[in-house]
Amino acid sequence: MRLLPLTCALLFAGLPLLPMTASAAPSAEESMQGPETHNREVKVGDKAPDQYKRDDQTIRDWKAKGLPEPEKESHWVRMGDHYVLVQITNGVILAIHPAS
């Protein structure tokens, strides 16, 4: 019978530590990823989402698609149903052409 009060005492003694361990884990809101941003309306002079500054987004066959040669430090990317010329250094949109 002495074991039950000792177990209860140990259990309740550890309760103040529970909020600290629970708060250390990231909540679902902190780790949630934002929605896709390439669906937003953009125009020349706007800043493109950062993902379009990456080299893996580059359209390499721009000439075959009838696009003009990219300017220095820029590349063509596909955003939805448009080809967009993005300056790599700052992400500014330099030109927009409909995709065929």
mmCIF file of C-alpha atoms in Angstrom:
data_model
loop_
_atom_site.group_PDB
_atom_site.id
_atom_site.type_symbol
_atom_site.label_atom_id
_atom_site.label_comp_id
_atom_site.label_asym_id
_atom_site.label_seq_id
_atom_site.Cartn_x
_atom_site.Cartn_y
_atom_site.Cartn_z
ATOM 1 C CA MET A 1 0.000 0.000 0.000
ATOM 2 C CA ARG A 2 2.944 2.354 0.516
ATOM 3 C CA LEU A 3 3.799 2.073 -3.195
ATOM 4 C CA LEU A 4 0.657 3.886 -4.346
ATOM 5 C CA PRO A 5 1.326 7.152 -2.430
ATOM 6 C CA LEU A 6 4.954 7.132 -3.589
ATOM 7 C CA THR A 7 3.913 6.639 -7.240
ATOM 8 C CA CYS A 8 1.382 9.469 -6.975
ATOM 9 C CA ALA A 9 3.972 11.762 -5.415
ATOM 10 C CA LEU A 10 6.457 11.086 -8.220
ATOM 11 C CA LEU A 11 3.784 11.563 -10.874
ATOM 12 C CA PHE A 12 2.637 14.915 -9.489
ATOM 13 C CA ALA A 13 6.202 16.073 -8.896
ATOM 14 C CA GLY A 14 6.898 15.756 -12.620
ATOM 15 C CA LEU A 15 3.835 17.725 -13.745
ATOM 16 C CA PRO A 16 5.515 21.165 -13.607
ATOM 17 C CA LEU A 17 8.079 19.930 -16.152
ATOM 18 C CA LEU A 18 5.455 18.988 -18.759
ATOM 19 C CA PRO A 19 4.784 22.514 -20.079
ATOM 20 C CA MET A 20 8.507 23.061 -20.633
ATOM 21 C CA THR A 21 8.923 19.935 -22.717
ATOM 22 C CA ALA A 22 5.724 20.573 -24.667
ATOM 23 C CA SER A 23 6.748 24.130 -25.516
ATOM 24 C CA ALA A 24 10.164 23.014 -26.752
ATOM 25 C CA ALA A 25 8.623 21.051 -29.636
ATOM 26 C CA PRO A 26 7.613 23.133 -32.671
ATOM 27 C CA SER A 27 3.886 23.550 -33.092
ATOM 28 C CA ALA A 28 2.128 22.662 -36.320
ATOM 29 C CA GLU A 29 1.708 26.353 -37.159
ATOM 30 C CA GLU A 30 5.445 27.076 -36.881
ATOM 31 C CA SER A 31 6.386 24.287 -39.257
ATOM 32 C CA MET A 32 3.550 24.776 -41.741
ATOM 33 C CA GLN A 33 4.628 25.660 -45.289
ATOM 34 C CA GLY A 34 3.020 28.594 -47.030
ATOM 35 C CA PRO A 35 0.882 28.262 -50.163
ATOM 36 C CA GLU A 36 2.362 28.253 -53.658
ATOM 37 C CA THR A 37 3.152 31.849 -54.610
ATOM 38 C CA HIS A 38 3.477 31.426 -58.375
ATOM 39 C CA ASN A 39 -0.290 31.830 -58.807
ATOM 40 C CA ARG A 40 -0.310 35.451 -57.717
ATOM 41 C CA GLU A 41 -0.601 38.211 -60.281
ATOM 42 C CA VAL A 42 2.743 39.742 -61.254
ATOM 43 C CA LYS A 43 3.800 42.472 -63.672
ATOM 44 C CA VAL A 44 7.051 43.829 -65.107
ATOM 45 C CA GLY A 45 9.007 45.497 -62.328
ATOM 46 C CA ASP A 46 7.578 43.244 -59.602
ATOM 47 C CA LYS A 47 9.778 40.894 -57.646
ATOM 48 C CA ALA A 48 9.354 37.238 -58.564
ATOM 49 C CA PRO A 49 9.185 34.611 -55.825
ATOM 50 C CA ASP A 50 12.681 33.457 -54.812
ATOM 51 C CA GLN A 51 12.184 29.982 -56.292
ATOM 52 C CA TYR A 52 12.314 31.522 -59.790
ATOM 53 C CA LYS A 53 15.806 32.953 -59.221
ATOM 54 C CA ARG A 54 17.237 29.435 -58.944
ATOM 55 C CA ASP A 55 19.117 27.924 -61.859
ATOM 56 C CA ASP A 56 16.990 24.751 -61.854
ATOM 57 C CA GLN A 57 13.994 26.858 -62.997
ATOM 58 C CA THR A 58 15.801 28.141 -66.110
ATOM 59 C CA ILE A 59 14.274 27.505 -69.540
ATOM 60 C CA ARG A 60 17.301 26.436 -71.551
ATOM 61 C CA ASP A 61 15.571 26.202 -74.943
ATOM 62 C CA TRP A 62 14.320 29.808 -74.924
ATOM 63 C CA LYS A 63 15.167 30.248 -78.604
ATOM 64 C CA ALA A 64 12.999 27.263 -79.626
ATOM 65 C CA LYS A 65 10.107 28.810 -77.696
ATOM 66 C CA GLY A 66 10.445 32.082 -79.656
ATOM 67 C CA LEU A 67 11.734 34.076 -76.701
ATOM 68 C CA PRO A 68 14.362 36.809 -77.026
ATOM 69 C CA GLU A 69 17.826 36.157 -75.651
ATOM 70 C CA PRO A 70 17.945 36.719 -71.882
ATOM 71 C CA GLU A 71 19.685 39.857 -70.717
ATOM 72 C CA LYS A 72 22.886 39.607 -68.681
ATOM 73 C CA GLU A 73 22.288 38.133 -65.202
ATOM 74 C CA SER A 74 18.756 37.007 -66.110
ATOM 75 C CA HIS A 75 16.950 33.886 -67.293
ATOM 76 C CA TRP A 76 13.575 32.762 -68.609
ATOM 77 C CA VAL A 77 11.311 30.743 -66.308
ATOM 78 C CA ARG A 78 7.805 29.363 -66.646
ATOM 79 C CA MET A 79 5.169 30.790 -64.304
ATOM 80 C CA GLY A 80 1.837 29.175 -64.976
ATOM 81 C CA ASP A 81 0.884 29.942 -68.572
ATOM 82 C CA HIS A 82 3.556 32.626 -69.091
ATOM 83 C CA TYR A 83 7.288 32.809 -69.710
ATOM 84 C CA VAL A 84 8.882 35.364 -67.413
ATOM 85 C CA LEU A 85 12.323 36.924 -67.720
ATOM 86 C CA VAL A 86 13.712 37.183 -64.182
ATOM 87 C CA GLN A 87 16.855 39.022 -63.140
ATOM 88 C CA ILE A 88 18.869 36.475 -61.142
ATOM 89 C CA THR A 89 20.544 38.952 -58.794
ATOM 90 C CA ASN A 90 17.430 40.614 -57.370
ATOM 91 C CA GLY A 91 14.432 38.681 -58.744
ATOM 92 C CA VAL A 92 12.927 41.610 -60.635
ATOM 93 C CA ILE A 93 10.666 40.655 -63.548
ATOM 94 C CA LEU A 94 12.006 42.170 -66.772
ATOM 95 C CA ALA A 95 9.528 40.778 -69.321
ATOM 96 C CA ILE A 96 6.438 38.575 -69.567
ATOM 97 C CA HIS A 97 5.386 36.545 -72.619
ATOM 98 C CA PRO A 98 2.418 34.182 -72.909
ATOM 99 C CA ALA A 99 3.379 30.522 -73.250
ATOM 100 C CA SER A 100 2.172 28.874 -76.424
#
